[in-house]
Short mmCIF file of C-alpha atoms and ligand atoms in Angstrom, two decimals:
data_model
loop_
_atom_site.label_atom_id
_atom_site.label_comp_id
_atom_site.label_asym_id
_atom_site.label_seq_id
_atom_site.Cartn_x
_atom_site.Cartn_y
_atom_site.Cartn_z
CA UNK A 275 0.00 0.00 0.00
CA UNK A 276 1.73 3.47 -0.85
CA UNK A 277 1.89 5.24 2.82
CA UNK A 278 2.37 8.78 1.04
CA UNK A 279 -1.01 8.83 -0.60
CA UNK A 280 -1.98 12.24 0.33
CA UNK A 281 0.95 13.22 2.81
CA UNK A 282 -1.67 10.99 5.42
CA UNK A 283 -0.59 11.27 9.04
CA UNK A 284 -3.05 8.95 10.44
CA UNK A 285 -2.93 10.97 13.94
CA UNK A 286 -3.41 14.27 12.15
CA UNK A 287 -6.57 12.92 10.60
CA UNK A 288 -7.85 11.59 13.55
CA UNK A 289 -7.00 14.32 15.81
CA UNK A 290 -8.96 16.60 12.94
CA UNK A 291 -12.10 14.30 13.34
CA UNK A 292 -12.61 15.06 16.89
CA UNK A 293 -12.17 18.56 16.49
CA UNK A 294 -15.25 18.28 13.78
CA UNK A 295 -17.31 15.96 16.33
CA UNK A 296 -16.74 17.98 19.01
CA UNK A 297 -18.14 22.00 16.97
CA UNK A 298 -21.03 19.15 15.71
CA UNK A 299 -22.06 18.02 19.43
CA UNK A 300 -21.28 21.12 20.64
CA UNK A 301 -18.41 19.42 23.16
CA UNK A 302 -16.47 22.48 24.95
CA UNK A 303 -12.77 22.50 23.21
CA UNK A 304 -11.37 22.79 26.97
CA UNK A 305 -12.97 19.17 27.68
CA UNK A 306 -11.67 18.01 23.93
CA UNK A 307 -8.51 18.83 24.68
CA UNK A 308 -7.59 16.23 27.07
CA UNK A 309 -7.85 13.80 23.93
CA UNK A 310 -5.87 15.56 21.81
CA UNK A 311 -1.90 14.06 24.16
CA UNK A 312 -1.82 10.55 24.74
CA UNK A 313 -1.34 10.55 28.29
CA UNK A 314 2.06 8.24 28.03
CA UNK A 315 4.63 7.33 25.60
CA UNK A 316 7.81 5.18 26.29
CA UNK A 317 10.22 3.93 23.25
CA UNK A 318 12.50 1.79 23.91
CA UNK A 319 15.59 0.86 21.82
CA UNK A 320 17.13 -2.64 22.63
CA UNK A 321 19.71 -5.05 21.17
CA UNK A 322 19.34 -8.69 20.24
CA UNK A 323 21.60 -10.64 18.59
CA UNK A 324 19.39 -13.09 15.91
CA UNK A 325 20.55 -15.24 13.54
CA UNK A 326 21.17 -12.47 10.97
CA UNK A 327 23.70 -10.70 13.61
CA UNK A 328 23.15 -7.91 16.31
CA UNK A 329 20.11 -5.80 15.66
CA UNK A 330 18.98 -2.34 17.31
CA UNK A 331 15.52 -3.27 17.57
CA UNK A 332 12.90 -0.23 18.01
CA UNK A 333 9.69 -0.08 19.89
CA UNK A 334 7.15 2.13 21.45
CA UNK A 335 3.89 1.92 24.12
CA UNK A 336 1.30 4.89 23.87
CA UNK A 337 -0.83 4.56 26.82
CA UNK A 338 -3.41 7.41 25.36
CA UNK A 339 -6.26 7.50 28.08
CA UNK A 340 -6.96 5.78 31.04
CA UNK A 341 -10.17 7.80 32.40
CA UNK A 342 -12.20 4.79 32.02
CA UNK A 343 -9.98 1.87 33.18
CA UNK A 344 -6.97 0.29 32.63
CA UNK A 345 -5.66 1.06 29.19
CA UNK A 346 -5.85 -1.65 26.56
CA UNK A 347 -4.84 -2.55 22.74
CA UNK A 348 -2.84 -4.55 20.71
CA UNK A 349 1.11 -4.58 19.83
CA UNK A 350 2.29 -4.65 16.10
CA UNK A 351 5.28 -5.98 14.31
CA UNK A 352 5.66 -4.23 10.89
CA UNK A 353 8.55 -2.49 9.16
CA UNK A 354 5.84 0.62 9.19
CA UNK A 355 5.44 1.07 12.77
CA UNK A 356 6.34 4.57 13.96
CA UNK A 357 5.57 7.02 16.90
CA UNK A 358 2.57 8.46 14.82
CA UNK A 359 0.95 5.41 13.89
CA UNK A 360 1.18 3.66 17.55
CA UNK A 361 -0.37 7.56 18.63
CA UNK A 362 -3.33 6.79 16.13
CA UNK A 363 -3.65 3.36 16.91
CA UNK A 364 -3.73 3.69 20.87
CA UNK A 365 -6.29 6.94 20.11
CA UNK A 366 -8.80 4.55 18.32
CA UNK A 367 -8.61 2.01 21.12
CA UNK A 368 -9.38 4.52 23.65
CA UNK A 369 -12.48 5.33 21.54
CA UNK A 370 -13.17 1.53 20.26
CA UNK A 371 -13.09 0.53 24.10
CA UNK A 372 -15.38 3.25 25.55
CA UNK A 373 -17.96 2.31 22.49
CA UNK A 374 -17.97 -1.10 23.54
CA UNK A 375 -18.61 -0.32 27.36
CA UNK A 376 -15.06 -2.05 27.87
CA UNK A 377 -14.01 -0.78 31.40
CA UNK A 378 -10.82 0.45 29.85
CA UNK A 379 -8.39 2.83 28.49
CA UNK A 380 -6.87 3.05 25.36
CA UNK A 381 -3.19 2.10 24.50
CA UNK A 382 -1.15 0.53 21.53
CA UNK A 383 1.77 -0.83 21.22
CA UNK A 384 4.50 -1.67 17.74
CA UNK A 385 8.29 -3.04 17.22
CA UNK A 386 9.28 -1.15 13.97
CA UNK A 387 10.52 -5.08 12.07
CA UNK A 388 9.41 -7.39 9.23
CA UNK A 389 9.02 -10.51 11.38
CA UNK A 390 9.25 -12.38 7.93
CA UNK A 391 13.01 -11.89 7.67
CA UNK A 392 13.56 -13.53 10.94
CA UNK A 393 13.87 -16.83 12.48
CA UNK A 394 11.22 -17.95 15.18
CA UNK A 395 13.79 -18.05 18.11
CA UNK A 396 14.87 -14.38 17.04
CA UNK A 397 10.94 -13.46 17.50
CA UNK A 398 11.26 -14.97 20.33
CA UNK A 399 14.18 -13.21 21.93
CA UNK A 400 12.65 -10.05 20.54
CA UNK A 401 9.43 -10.28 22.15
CA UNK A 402 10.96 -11.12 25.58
CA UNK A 403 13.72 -8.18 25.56
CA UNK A 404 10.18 -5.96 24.08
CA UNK A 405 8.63 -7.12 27.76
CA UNK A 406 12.08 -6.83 29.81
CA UNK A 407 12.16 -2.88 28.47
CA UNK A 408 8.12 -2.29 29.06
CA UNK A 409 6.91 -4.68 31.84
CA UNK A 410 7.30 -1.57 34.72
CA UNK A 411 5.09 -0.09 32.34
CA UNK A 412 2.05 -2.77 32.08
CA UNK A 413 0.41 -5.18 34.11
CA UNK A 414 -3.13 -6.46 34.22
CA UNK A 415 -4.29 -3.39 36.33
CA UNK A 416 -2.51 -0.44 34.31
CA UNK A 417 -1.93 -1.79 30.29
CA UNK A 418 -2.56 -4.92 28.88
CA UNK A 419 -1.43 -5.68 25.46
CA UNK A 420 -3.07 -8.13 22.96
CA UNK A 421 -1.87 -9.08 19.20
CA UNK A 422 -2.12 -7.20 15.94
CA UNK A 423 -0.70 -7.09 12.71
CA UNK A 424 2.12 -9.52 12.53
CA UNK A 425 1.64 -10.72 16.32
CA UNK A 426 0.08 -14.14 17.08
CA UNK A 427 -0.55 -16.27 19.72
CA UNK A 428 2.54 -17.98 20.32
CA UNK A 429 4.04 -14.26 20.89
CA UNK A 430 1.57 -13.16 23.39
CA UNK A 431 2.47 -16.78 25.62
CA UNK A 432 5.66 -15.91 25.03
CA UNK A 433 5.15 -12.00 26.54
CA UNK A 434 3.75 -13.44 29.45
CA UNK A 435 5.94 -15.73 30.21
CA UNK A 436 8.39 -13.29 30.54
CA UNK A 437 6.54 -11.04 32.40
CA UNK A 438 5.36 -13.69 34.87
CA UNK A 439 9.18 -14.79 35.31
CA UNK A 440 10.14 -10.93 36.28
CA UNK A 441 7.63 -10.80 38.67
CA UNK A 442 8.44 -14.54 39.77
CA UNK A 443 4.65 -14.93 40.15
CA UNK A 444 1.59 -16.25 37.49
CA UNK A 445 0.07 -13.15 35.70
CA UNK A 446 -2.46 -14.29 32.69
CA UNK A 447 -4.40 -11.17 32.85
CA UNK A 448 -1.48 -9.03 31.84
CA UNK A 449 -1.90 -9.50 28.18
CA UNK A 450 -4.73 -11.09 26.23
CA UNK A 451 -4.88 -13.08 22.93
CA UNK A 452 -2.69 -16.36 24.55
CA UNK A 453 -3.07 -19.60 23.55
CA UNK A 454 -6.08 -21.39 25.14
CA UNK A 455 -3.26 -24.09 27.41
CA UNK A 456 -1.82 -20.98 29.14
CA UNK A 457 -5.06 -18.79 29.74
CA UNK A 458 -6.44 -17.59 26.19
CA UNK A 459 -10.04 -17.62 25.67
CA UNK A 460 -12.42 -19.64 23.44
CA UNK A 461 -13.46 -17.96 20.36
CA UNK A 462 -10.55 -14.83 20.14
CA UNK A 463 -8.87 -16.49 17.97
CA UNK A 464 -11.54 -15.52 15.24
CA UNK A 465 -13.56 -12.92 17.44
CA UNK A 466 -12.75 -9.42 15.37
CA UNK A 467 -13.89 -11.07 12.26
CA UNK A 468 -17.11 -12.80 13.96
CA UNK A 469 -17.87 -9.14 16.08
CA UNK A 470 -17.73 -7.55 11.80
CA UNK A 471 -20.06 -10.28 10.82
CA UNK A 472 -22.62 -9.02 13.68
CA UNK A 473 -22.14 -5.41 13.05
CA UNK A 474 -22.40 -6.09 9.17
CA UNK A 475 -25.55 -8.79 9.56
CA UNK A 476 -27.49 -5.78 11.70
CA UNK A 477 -26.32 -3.17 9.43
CA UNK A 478 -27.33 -4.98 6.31
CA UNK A 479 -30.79 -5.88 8.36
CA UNK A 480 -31.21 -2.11 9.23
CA UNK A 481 -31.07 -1.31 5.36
CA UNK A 482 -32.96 -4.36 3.82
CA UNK A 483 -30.19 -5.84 1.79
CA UNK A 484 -30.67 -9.80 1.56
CA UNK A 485 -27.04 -10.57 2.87
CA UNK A 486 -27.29 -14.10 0.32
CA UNK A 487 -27.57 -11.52 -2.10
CA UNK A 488 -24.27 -10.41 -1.80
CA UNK A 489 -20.93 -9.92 -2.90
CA UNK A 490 -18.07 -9.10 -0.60
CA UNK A 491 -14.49 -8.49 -1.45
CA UNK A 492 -11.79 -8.73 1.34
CA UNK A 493 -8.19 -6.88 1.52
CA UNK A 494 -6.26 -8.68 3.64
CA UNK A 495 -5.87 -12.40 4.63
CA UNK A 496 -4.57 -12.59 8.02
CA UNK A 497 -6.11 -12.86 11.69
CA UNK A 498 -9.44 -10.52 10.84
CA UNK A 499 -10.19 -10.85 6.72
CA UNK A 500 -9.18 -14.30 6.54
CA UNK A 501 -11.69 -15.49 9.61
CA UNK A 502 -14.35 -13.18 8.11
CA UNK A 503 -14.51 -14.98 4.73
CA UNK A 504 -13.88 -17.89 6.46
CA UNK A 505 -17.41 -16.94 8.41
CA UNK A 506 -19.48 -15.60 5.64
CA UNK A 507 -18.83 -18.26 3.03
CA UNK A 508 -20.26 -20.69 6.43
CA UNK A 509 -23.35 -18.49 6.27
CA UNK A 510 -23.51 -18.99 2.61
CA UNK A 511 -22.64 -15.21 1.65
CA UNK A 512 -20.66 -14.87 -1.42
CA UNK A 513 -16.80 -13.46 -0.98
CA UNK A 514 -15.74 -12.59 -5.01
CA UNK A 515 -11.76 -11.23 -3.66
CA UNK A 516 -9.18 -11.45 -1.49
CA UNK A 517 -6.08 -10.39 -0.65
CA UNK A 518 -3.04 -10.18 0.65
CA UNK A 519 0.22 -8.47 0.89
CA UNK A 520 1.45 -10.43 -2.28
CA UNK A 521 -1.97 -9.77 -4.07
CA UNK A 522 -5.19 -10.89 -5.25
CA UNK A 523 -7.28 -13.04 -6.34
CA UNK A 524 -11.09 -12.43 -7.96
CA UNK A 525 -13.96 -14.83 -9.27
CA UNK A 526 -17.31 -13.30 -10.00
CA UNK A 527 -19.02 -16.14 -8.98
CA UNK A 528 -17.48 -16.89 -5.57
CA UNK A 529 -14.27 -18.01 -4.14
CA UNK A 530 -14.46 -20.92 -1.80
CA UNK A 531 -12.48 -20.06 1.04
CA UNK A 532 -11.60 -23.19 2.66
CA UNK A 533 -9.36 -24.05 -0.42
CA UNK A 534 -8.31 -20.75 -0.68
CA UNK A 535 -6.57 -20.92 2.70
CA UNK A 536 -5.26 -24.96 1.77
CA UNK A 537 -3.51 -22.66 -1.69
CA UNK A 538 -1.90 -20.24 0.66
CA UNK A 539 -0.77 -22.53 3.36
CA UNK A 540 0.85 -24.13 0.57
CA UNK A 541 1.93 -21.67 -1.53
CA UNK A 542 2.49 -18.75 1.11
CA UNK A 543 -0.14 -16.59 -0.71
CA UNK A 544 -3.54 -16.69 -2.08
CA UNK A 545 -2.32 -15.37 -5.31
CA UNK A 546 -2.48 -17.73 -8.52
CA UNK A 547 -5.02 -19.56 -7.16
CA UNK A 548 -6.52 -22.30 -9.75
CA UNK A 549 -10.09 -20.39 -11.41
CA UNK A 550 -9.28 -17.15 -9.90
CA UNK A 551 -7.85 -14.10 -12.04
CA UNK A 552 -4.93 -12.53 -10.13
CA UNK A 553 -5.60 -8.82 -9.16
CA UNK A 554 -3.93 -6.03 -7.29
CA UNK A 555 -4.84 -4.50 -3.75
CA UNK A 556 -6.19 -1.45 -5.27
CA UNK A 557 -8.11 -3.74 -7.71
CA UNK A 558 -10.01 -5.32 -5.19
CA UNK A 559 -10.93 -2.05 -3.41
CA UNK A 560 -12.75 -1.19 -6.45
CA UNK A 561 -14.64 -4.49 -7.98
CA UNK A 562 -18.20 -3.78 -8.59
CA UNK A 563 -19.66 -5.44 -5.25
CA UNK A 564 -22.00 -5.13 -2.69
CA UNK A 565 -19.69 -5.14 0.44
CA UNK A 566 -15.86 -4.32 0.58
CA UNK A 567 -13.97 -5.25 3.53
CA UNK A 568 -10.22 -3.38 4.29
CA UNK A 569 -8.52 -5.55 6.22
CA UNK A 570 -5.38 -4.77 6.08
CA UNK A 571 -3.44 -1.74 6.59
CA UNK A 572 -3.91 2.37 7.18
CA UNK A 573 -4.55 4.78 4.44
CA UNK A 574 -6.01 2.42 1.37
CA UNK A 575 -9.54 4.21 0.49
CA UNK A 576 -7.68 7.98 -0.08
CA UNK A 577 -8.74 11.50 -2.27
CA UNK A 578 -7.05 9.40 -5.14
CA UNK A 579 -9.14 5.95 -5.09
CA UNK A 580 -12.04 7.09 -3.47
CA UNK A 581 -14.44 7.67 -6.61
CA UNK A 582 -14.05 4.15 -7.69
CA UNK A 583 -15.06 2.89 -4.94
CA UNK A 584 -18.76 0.86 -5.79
CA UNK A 585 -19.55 -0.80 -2.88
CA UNK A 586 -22.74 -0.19 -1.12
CA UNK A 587 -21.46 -0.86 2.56
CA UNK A 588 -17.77 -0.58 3.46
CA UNK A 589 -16.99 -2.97 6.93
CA UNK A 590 -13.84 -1.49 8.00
CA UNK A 591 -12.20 -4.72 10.07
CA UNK A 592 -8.69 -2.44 9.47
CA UNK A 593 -7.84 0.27 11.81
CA UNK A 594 -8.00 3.38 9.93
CA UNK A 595 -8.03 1.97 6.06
CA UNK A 596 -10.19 5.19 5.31
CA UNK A 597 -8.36 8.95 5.48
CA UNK A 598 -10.91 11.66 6.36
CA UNK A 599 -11.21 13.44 3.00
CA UNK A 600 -12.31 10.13 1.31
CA UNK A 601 -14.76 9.74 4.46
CA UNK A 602 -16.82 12.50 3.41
CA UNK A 603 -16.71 11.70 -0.09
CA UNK A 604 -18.21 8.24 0.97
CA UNK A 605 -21.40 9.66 2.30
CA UNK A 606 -21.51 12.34 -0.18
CA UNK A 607 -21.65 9.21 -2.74
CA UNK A 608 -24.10 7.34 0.21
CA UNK A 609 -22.04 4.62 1.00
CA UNK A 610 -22.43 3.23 4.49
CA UNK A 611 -19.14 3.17 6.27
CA UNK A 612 -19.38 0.74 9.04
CA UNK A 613 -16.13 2.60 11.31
CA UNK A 614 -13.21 0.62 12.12
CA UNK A 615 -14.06 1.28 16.09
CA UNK A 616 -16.77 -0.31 15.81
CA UNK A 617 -16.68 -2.91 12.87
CA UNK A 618 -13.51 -4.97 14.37
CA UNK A 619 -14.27 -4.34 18.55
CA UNK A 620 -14.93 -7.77 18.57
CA UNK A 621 -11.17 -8.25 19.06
CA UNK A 622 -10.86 -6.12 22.32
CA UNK A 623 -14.04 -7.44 23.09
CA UNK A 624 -13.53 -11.52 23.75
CA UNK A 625 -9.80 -9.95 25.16
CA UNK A 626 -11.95 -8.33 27.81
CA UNK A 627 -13.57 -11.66 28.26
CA UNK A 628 -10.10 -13.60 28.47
CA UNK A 629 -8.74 -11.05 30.92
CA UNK A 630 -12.07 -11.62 33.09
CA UNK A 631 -11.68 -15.30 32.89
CA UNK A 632 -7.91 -14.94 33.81
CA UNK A 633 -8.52 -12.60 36.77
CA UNK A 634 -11.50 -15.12 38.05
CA UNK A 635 -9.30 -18.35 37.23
CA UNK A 636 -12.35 -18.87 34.83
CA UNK A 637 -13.25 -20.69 31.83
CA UNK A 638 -16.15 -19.83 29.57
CA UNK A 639 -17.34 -22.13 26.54
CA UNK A 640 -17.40 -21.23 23.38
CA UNK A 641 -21.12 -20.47 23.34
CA UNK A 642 -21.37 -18.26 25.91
CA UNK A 643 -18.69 -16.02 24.63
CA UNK A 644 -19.71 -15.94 21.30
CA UNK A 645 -23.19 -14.89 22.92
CA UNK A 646 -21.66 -12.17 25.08
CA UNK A 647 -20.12 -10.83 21.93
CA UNK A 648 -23.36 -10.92 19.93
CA UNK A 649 -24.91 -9.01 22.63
CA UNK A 650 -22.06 -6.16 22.68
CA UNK A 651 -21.82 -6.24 18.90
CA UNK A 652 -25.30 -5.46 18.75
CA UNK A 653 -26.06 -3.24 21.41
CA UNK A 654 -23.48 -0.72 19.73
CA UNK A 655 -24.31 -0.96 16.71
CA UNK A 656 -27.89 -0.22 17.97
CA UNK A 657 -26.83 2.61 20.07
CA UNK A 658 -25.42 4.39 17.62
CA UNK A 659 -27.77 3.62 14.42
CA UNK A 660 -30.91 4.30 16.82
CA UNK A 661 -29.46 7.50 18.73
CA UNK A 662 -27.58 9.17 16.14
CA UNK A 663 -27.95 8.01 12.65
CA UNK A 664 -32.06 7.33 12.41
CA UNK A 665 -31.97 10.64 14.26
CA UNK A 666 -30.00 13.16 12.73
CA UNK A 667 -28.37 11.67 9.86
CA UNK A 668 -24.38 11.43 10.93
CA UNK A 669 -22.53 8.73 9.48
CA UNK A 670 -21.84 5.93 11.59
CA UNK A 671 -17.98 7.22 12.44
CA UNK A 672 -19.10 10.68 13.69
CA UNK A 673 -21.72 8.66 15.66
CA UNK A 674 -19.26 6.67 17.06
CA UNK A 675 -16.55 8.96 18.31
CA UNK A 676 -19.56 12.05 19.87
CA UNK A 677 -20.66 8.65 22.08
CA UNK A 678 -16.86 8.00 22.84
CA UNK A 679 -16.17 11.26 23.36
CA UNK A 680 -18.82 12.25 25.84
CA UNK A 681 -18.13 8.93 27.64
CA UNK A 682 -14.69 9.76 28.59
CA UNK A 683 -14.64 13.18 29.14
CA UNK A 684 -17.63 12.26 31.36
CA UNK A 685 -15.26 9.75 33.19
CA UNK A 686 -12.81 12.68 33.73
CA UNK A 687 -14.96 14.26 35.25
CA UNK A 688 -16.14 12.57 37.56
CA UNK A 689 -12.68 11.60 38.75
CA UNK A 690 -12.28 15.35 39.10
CA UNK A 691 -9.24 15.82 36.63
CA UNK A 692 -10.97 18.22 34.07
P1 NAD B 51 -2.51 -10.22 10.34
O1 NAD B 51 -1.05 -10.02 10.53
O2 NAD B 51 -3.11 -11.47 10.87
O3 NAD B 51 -2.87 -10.13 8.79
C1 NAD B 51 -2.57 -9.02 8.01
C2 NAD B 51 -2.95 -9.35 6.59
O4 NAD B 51 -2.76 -8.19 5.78
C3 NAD B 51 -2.10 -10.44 5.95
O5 NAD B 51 -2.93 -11.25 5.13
C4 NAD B 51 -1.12 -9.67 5.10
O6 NAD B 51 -0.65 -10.43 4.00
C5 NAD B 51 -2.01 -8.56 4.65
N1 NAD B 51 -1.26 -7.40 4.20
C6 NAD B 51 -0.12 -6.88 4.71
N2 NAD B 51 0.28 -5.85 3.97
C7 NAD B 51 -0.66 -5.70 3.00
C8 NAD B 51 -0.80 -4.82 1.91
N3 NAD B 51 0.11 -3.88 1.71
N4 NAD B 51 -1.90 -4.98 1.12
C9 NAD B 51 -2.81 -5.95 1.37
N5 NAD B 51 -2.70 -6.81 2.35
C10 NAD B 51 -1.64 -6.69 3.15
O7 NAD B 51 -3.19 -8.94 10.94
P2 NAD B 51 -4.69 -8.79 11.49
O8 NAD B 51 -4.66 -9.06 12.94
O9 NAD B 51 -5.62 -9.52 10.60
O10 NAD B 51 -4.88 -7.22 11.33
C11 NAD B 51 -5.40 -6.62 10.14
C12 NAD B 51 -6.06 -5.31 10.49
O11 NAD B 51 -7.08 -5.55 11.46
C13 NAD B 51 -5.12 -4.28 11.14
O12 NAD B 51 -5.50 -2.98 10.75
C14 NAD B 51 -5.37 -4.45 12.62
O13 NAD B 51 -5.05 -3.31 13.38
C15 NAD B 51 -6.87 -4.72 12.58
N6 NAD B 51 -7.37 -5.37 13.79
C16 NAD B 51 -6.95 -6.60 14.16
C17 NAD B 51 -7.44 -7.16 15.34
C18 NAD B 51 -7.06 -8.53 15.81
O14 NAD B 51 -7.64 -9.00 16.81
N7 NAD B 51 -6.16 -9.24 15.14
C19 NAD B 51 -8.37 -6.46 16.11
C20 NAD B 51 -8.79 -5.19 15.68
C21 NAD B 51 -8.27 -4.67 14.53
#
């Protein structure tokens, strides 16, 4: 994805959105302002020697706002990670988690690498030198970390393992997204895509399109777009494209998804798959279909793209895929923008769940998660379509942030510091 598509600072943008919300919802700009500095930042700068000789490895924890809890959100590995996006990323979180009623700050965390040129015992010394820097900084009541882009599993047990062997005591709940043997929950390991597939099932309710009616094209085939198709092709919706950071792949009359993820196991990419015409990640953006789905990265629906865009709903399971000048041209063109803070909570969501489980010494089927998560899913989505978008015609992202807003400058408050 080209990062300099419009000189796009994600933070800028976002920091410009609230400013908008706020004259809109008539918010005083001495109560905005507290939203506009992350509270904390700590980089850290750290050697490890890995297989391809001694590395300076960076990396950086924004804590942005902790009015309403403990602050939360996920850690990335990618050869893009910088001080602005983690300040974006941690910003969102601290909005995503107030939408969901999540009793918790915001926060984000990134290592500036591409894991793919390293072995898995140099991710592994990585990730444990990333906790020896940070662990003052988090712990299950003050910042708990969870994966992202290029994060897994395996490095979340392996993050608090090392946390629990600095504190020379057992501490689950300091970082969510584990593997079920050591504390993880049921269900997170597909939970942002299945919380998307309730906020796009009401959504498409709401507006009376027959979701078997469909046609969905996905960017991005990791953790959230691959587990999405994965779910809608199970609920017999159609997904034309997919992606991912090699390419894509498009068939008008449906892709099935279970052997497009045996092709990329295989072949390390869903490109060249048999039936399938290859296409690029722009490409899929702008296929004539009903739903597209970033999943991916920042910054892909921009000023440039943003007219060729056909879908009718856009289910943002990325974390800020859509820059604020192509926003408005969205619902200028009536598209329905389904906002990243609320389209892929169901992450956070089933992490809040693990972290209760892991704090109660609890474990919680399947089912009932999956029910919990329904309920949240739904409830938001609800909140916001029947308070703000029925009534005065916002799109759902300015919905979204004027009920995060209010809740956490509320929350300030009340604890007196504003
Ligand atoms: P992932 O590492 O599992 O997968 C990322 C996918 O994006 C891979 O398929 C990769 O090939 C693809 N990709 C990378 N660069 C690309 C490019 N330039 N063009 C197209 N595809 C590219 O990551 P993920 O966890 O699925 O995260 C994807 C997005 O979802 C991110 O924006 C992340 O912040 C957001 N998100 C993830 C979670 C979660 O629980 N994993 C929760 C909320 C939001």
């Amino acid at each position: 994805m080209d990062k300099d598509i419009d000189q796009i600072n994600p933070y800028d943008d976002a920091m410009g959105r609230i400013t908008e919300v706020a004259e809109r919802y008539n918010i005083d700009e001495k109560d905005i302002e507290i939203l506009k500095h992350p509270k904390k930042i700590l980089m850290v700068n750290f050697p490890v020697h890995t297989s391809r000789g001694l590395k300076i490895i960076s990396g950086y924890r924004v804590q942005y706002n902790d009015a309403l809890g403990p602050t939360k959100g996920g850690l990335r590995f990618h050869p893009h990670v910088s001080i602005t996006e983690v300040k974006a990323l941690a910003f969102w979180m601290t909005l995503k988690n107030a939408l969901l009623d999540l009793p918790y700050g915001g926060a984000k965390g990134g290592i500036t690498i591409d894991p793919r040129g390293f072995t898995q015992r140099d991710l592994e010394e990585i990730s444990r030198e990333y906790i020896r820097q940070i662990h003052s900084f988090i712990g299950p009541a003050k910042d708990i970390p969870a994966p992202d882009v290029y994060t897994n599993p395996k490095i979340m047990g392996w993050m608090m393992d090392e946390f629990g062997k600095i504190k020379g005591e057992h501490v689950p709940a300091v970082i969510t997204g584990k593997p079920l043997s050591i504390g993880g929950s049921q269900a997170r390991s597909y939970s942002t895509a299945m919380g998307g597939f309730c906020v796009l099932r009401e959504a498409l309710a709401k507006y009376k399109i027959n979701p078997l009616q469909t046609k969905t094209a996905i960017q991005g085939f990791g953790n959230a777009g691959m587990n999405l198709a994965k779910i809608m092709n199970s609920n017999n919706m159609i997904v034309v494209a997919v992606s991912d950071s090699k390419g894509g792949i498009y068939d008008k009359n449906g892709l099935n998804i279970k052997s497009v993820i045996n092709h990329k196991n295989e072949t390390g990419s869903v490109v060249n798959f048999t039936g399938a015409k290859n296409i690029t990640n722009n490409d899929i953006l702008e296929l004539n279909v009903d739903i597209v789905v970033p999943a991916a990265l920042e910054n892909v629906i921009t000023q440039k793209n943003v007219q060729n865009i056909n879908a009718k709903i856009i289910l943002e399971l990325a974390n800020g895929p859509i820059t604020r000048k192509a926003d408005k041209m969205l619902y200028e063109k009536k598209i329905i923008v389904l906002p990243d803070i609320l389209a892929n909570a169901g992450g956070v969501t089933v992490s809040y769940f693990e972290w209760m489980q892991n704090l109660y010494g609890a474990r919680w089927t399947e089912e009932e998660i999956l029910k919990k998560l329904d309920n949240r899913m739904k409830n938001a989505f609800d909140e916001l379509y029947d308070n703000y978008v029925s009534e005065s015609y916002v799109d759902f992202r300015t919905a979204a942030y004027a009920y995060a807003i209010k809740k956490i400058i509320q929350a300030e408050k009340d604890r007196g510091r504003i």
